[in-house]
Amino acid sequence: MSGHSVDSAAPRRLADLALAVVIGTLVVVAAAFDADTTALDYVLVVVSSAALAFYRTVPLVVLAVSTASGAAYVLHAHPGSLGALSVFAAVHLASQLGHRGWAAGASGVFLVAYATAGPTAQEAVEKTALLAGWFVCAVVTGLAGRNWQAYLRQTEQRALEAERTREEAALRRAGEERLRIARELHDSLTHSISIVKLQAGVAVHLARKRGEEVPPALLAIQEAGGEAMRELRATLEILRTDEPTGTPALLVERARAAGLAVDLSLAGEECALPAPLDRAVYRIVQESLTNAARHAGPAKVRVELAYGEDDLTIRVDDDGAADPSRPPQPGHGLTGMRERVTALGGTLHAGPRAEGGFSVRAELPLRAGESV
């Protein structure tokens, strides 16, 4: 991951350096056509332009350096409007990074210096007013660019979230369909094959008890029945096997590694759970921690598993930003969680807490899924 970050940062640094070089070149070339340009003027132009290469890391410092150098340059050399290009760029970039107040202030400082450097009052006012319009555009376009980038990031995040929920819904439906097929096969075939195998076994036993020769067809039926039962059990086992999951403790460790403050507590006597119930517990905790990481902000989360005599209670509480007066709209994750709990004969409550934060509470019968 660190190598990827270095590789992605290198093109940005090159782009920033290219921006500083292009702007500096334009201003230097313009200054070269002025016979009164001195070595000090060239130094001020270079400093004002070169600072732009570092605007991503220290934007306010770059804004201050470019503005001070640019103002000193116009006061000393009295250049044309192109002499304000480096300050114009610094103002735009600072506004784009969210420092619009500082950008507006720097624009005012530079425009005052530019107006002071005018040869006549009327010409100074005219040129400064025109330049002021460009600086207003720099601030506004910088702010618009920042809003547009935020919109693109939100759109990308929503697309990723929609893709994730679609995949989870598809996996859940596939698992439910496998379980339905397993139940149908168990109910329709297992009983019939067992009866055939049992009757064949009884017939073989009676024939041998009477000393009669067992018909080969009867032995074949007995053997085929046993083989069919073994194949059917193997098929049902495959159908009942869901995707690999894990344990709630593993989910808590992953959440902690991702920066979420999570505590896990167990109450009652822990016991082995049927596979469908074990998967449901994992998915409920997983979805609850995912929602807490996404929506709760810098919150503390508590996961509690309480084992009773007949049921298991899963509770995930956080002290995040959820407000009881503004209940959230249930998304695919909460809907899928509720469907999973209902299919196992349990109950689910999910919503903001009165004292703030969000709470998920699921109660599942311990024998849920044993008959599947």
Short mmCIF file of N, CA, C and O in Angstrom, two decimals, residues 195-240:
data_model
loop_
_atom_site.label_atom_id
_atom_site.label_comp_id
_atom_site.label_asym_id
_atom_site.label_seq_id
_atom_site.Cartn_x
_atom_site.Cartn_y
_atom_site.Cartn_z
N ILE A 195 -37.33 -45.45 3.17
CA ILE A 195 -38.34 -46.53 3.18
C ILE A 195 -37.93 -47.66 2.24
O ILE A 195 -38.03 -48.85 2.58
N VAL A 196 -37.47 -47.29 1.03
CA VAL A 196 -37.04 -48.32 0.06
C VAL A 196 -35.89 -49.14 0.62
O VAL A 196 -35.88 -50.39 0.56
N LYS A 197 -34.90 -48.44 1.20
CA LYS A 197 -33.74 -49.15 1.76
C LYS A 197 -34.16 -50.04 2.93
O LYS A 197 -33.68 -51.18 3.08
N LEU A 198 -35.06 -49.52 3.78
CA LEU A 198 -35.51 -50.30 4.92
C LEU A 198 -36.27 -51.55 4.49
O LEU A 198 -36.05 -52.66 4.99
N GLN A 199 -37.19 -51.41 3.53
CA GLN A 199 -37.97 -52.56 3.06
C GLN A 199 -37.07 -53.59 2.40
O GLN A 199 -37.25 -54.81 2.60
N ALA A 200 -36.10 -53.12 1.62
CA ALA A 200 -35.19 -54.07 0.99
C ALA A 200 -34.38 -54.81 2.04
O ALA A 200 -34.15 -56.03 1.93
N GLY A 201 -33.94 -54.08 3.07
CA GLY A 201 -33.17 -54.74 4.13
C GLY A 201 -33.98 -55.77 4.88
O GLY A 201 -33.49 -56.85 5.23
N VAL A 202 -35.24 -55.45 5.16
CA VAL A 202 -36.12 -56.42 5.84
C VAL A 202 -36.33 -57.65 4.98
O VAL A 202 -36.28 -58.80 5.48
N ALA A 203 -36.54 -57.49 3.69
CA ALA A 203 -36.74 -58.63 2.80
C ALA A 203 -35.50 -59.51 2.74
O ALA A 203 -35.60 -60.75 2.76
N VAL A 204 -34.34 -58.89 2.67
CA VAL A 204 -33.09 -59.67 2.64
C VAL A 204 -32.92 -60.44 3.95
O VAL A 204 -32.53 -61.61 3.97
N HIS A 205 -33.20 -59.78 5.07
CA HIS A 205 -33.06 -60.44 6.38
C HIS A 205 -34.00 -61.64 6.50
O HIS A 205 -33.60 -62.72 6.98
N LEU A 206 -35.27 -61.47 6.08
CA LEU A 206 -36.23 -62.58 6.17
C LEU A 206 -35.84 -63.74 5.27
O LEU A 206 -35.98 -64.91 5.65
N ALA A 207 -35.36 -63.43 4.08
CA ALA A 207 -34.96 -64.50 3.16
C ALA A 207 -33.80 -65.30 3.76
O ALA A 207 -33.79 -66.54 3.69
N ARG A 208 -32.82 -64.63 4.31
CA ARG A 208 -31.68 -65.34 4.91
C ARG A 208 -32.11 -66.11 6.16
O ARG A 208 -31.59 -67.20 6.44
N LYS A 209 -33.08 -65.58 6.92
CA LYS A 209 -33.54 -66.26 8.11
C LYS A 209 -34.25 -67.56 7.76
O LYS A 209 -34.15 -68.56 8.50
N ARG A 210 -34.97 -67.57 6.62
CA ARG A 210 -35.67 -68.78 6.19
C ARG A 210 -34.76 -69.71 5.41
O ARG A 210 -35.19 -70.76 4.99
N GLY A 211 -33.53 -69.31 5.20
CA GLY A 211 -32.59 -70.14 4.46
C GLY A 211 -32.79 -70.09 2.97
O GLY A 211 -32.28 -70.97 2.25
N GLU A 212 -33.50 -69.13 2.48
CA GLU A 212 -33.75 -69.00 1.05
C GLU A 212 -32.64 -68.18 0.40
O GLU A 212 -31.94 -67.39 1.05
N GLU A 213 -32.52 -68.39 -0.88
CA GLU A 213 -31.54 -67.60 -1.64
C GLU A 213 -32.09 -66.18 -1.87
O GLU A 213 -33.23 -66.02 -2.29
N VAL A 214 -31.22 -65.22 -1.55
CA VAL A 214 -31.66 -63.83 -1.70
C VAL A 214 -31.60 -63.45 -3.18
O VAL A 214 -30.55 -63.62 -3.81
N PRO A 215 -32.69 -62.98 -3.74
CA PRO A 215 -32.66 -62.59 -5.17
C PRO A 215 -31.63 -61.48 -5.42
O PRO A 215 -31.52 -60.53 -4.63
N PRO A 216 -30.86 -61.60 -6.49
CA PRO A 216 -29.86 -60.54 -6.81
C PRO A 216 -30.50 -59.16 -6.96
O PRO A 216 -29.89 -58.16 -6.59
N ALA A 217 -31.71 -59.10 -7.48
CA ALA A 217 -32.36 -57.80 -7.65
C ALA A 217 -32.61 -57.13 -6.31
O ALA A 217 -32.48 -55.90 -6.16
N LEU A 218 -32.96 -57.96 -5.28
CA LEU A 218 -33.21 -57.40 -3.97
C LEU A 218 -31.93 -56.85 -3.34
O LEU A 218 -31.91 -55.79 -2.70
N LEU A 219 -30.81 -57.58 -3.53
CA LEU A 219 -29.52 -57.10 -3.04
C LEU A 219 -29.11 -55.81 -3.75
O LEU A 219 -28.56 -54.89 -3.14
N ALA A 220 -29.40 -55.77 -5.06
CA ALA A 220 -29.06 -54.56 -5.82
C ALA A 220 -29.87 -53.36 -5.34
O ALA A 220 -29.36 -52.24 -5.23
N ILE A 221 -31.17 -53.62 -5.01
CA ILE A 221 -32.00 -52.52 -4.49
C ILE A 221 -31.47 -52.04 -3.15
O ILE A 221 -31.40 -50.82 -2.88
N GLN A 222 -31.07 -52.99 -2.27
CA GLN A 222 -30.53 -52.59 -0.97
C GLN A 222 -29.25 -51.79 -1.12
O GLN A 222 -29.07 -50.75 -0.46
N GLU A 223 -28.37 -52.24 -1.98
CA GLU A 223 -27.10 -51.54 -2.18
C GLU A 223 -27.32 -50.17 -2.82
O GLU A 223 -26.71 -49.17 -2.41
N ALA A 224 -28.22 -50.11 -3.81
CA ALA A 224 -28.50 -48.84 -4.47
C ALA A 224 -29.15 -47.85 -3.51
O ALA A 224 -28.87 -46.65 -3.55
N GLY A 225 -30.02 -48.34 -2.61
CA GLY A 225 -30.63 -47.45 -1.62
C GLY A 225 -29.60 -46.84 -0.69
O GLY A 225 -29.65 -45.65 -0.38
N GLY A 226 -28.66 -47.68 -0.22
CA GLY A 226 -27.61 -47.16 0.64
C GLY A 226 -26.73 -46.13 -0.06
O GLY A 226 -26.39 -45.09 0.51
N GLU A 227 -26.39 -46.44 -1.32
CA GLU A 227 -25.58 -45.50 -2.08
C GLU A 227 -26.33 -44.20 -2.33
O GLU A 227 -25.76 -43.09 -2.25
N ALA A 228 -27.62 -44.28 -2.62
CA ALA A 228 -28.42 -43.08 -2.85
C ALA A 228 -28.49 -42.22 -1.59
O ALA A 228 -28.43 -40.98 -1.66
N MET A 229 -28.61 -42.87 -0.41
CA MET A 229 -28.65 -42.11 0.84
C MET A 229 -27.33 -41.37 1.07
O MET A 229 -27.31 -40.20 1.48
N ARG A 230 -26.20 -42.05 0.79
CA ARG A 230 -24.90 -41.41 0.98
C ARG A 230 -24.74 -40.22 0.02
O ARG A 230 -24.26 -39.14 0.41
N GLU A 231 -25.13 -40.41 -1.23
CA GLU A 231 -25.03 -39.32 -2.20
C GLU A 231 -25.94 -38.15 -1.83
O GLU A 231 -25.56 -36.98 -1.97
N LEU A 232 -27.14 -38.48 -1.33
CA LEU A 232 -28.07 -37.42 -0.97
C LEU A 232 -27.54 -36.62 0.23
O LEU A 232 -27.65 -35.38 0.27
N ARG A 233 -26.97 -37.32 1.21
CA ARG A 233 -26.40 -36.60 2.37
C ARG A 233 -25.27 -35.69 1.93
O ARG A 233 -25.15 -34.55 2.42
N ALA A 234 -24.42 -36.17 1.02
CA ALA A 234 -23.31 -35.34 0.54
C ALA A 234 -23.84 -34.11 -0.21
O ALA A 234 -23.32 -33.00 -0.05
N THR A 235 -24.90 -34.32 -1.01
CA THR A 235 -25.47 -33.19 -1.75
C THR A 235 -26.09 -32.16 -0.80
O THR A 235 -25.92 -30.95 -0.97
N LEU A 236 -26.82 -32.66 0.21
CA LEU A 236 -27.42 -31.74 1.17
C LEU A 236 -26.35 -30.97 1.95
O LEU A 236 -26.53 -29.79 2.27
N GLU A 237 -25.25 -31.62 2.27
CA GLU A 237 -24.17 -30.94 2.99
C GLU A 237 -23.58 -29.81 2.15
O GLU A 237 -23.29 -28.72 2.66
N ILE A 238 -23.43 -30.07 0.83
CA ILE A 238 -22.91 -29.03 -0.06
C ILE A 238 -23.89 -27.86 -0.14
O ILE A 238 -23.51 -26.69 -0.10
N LEU A 239 -25.18 -28.18 -0.28
CA LEU A 239 -26.18 -27.12 -0.38
C LEU A 239 -26.27 -26.30 0.89
O LEU A 239 -26.56 -25.10 0.85
N ARG A 240 -26.05 -26.93 2.03
CA ARG A 240 -26.18 -26.21 3.30
C ARG A 240 -24.93 -25.41 3.64
O ARG A 240 -24.96 -24.62 4.58
#
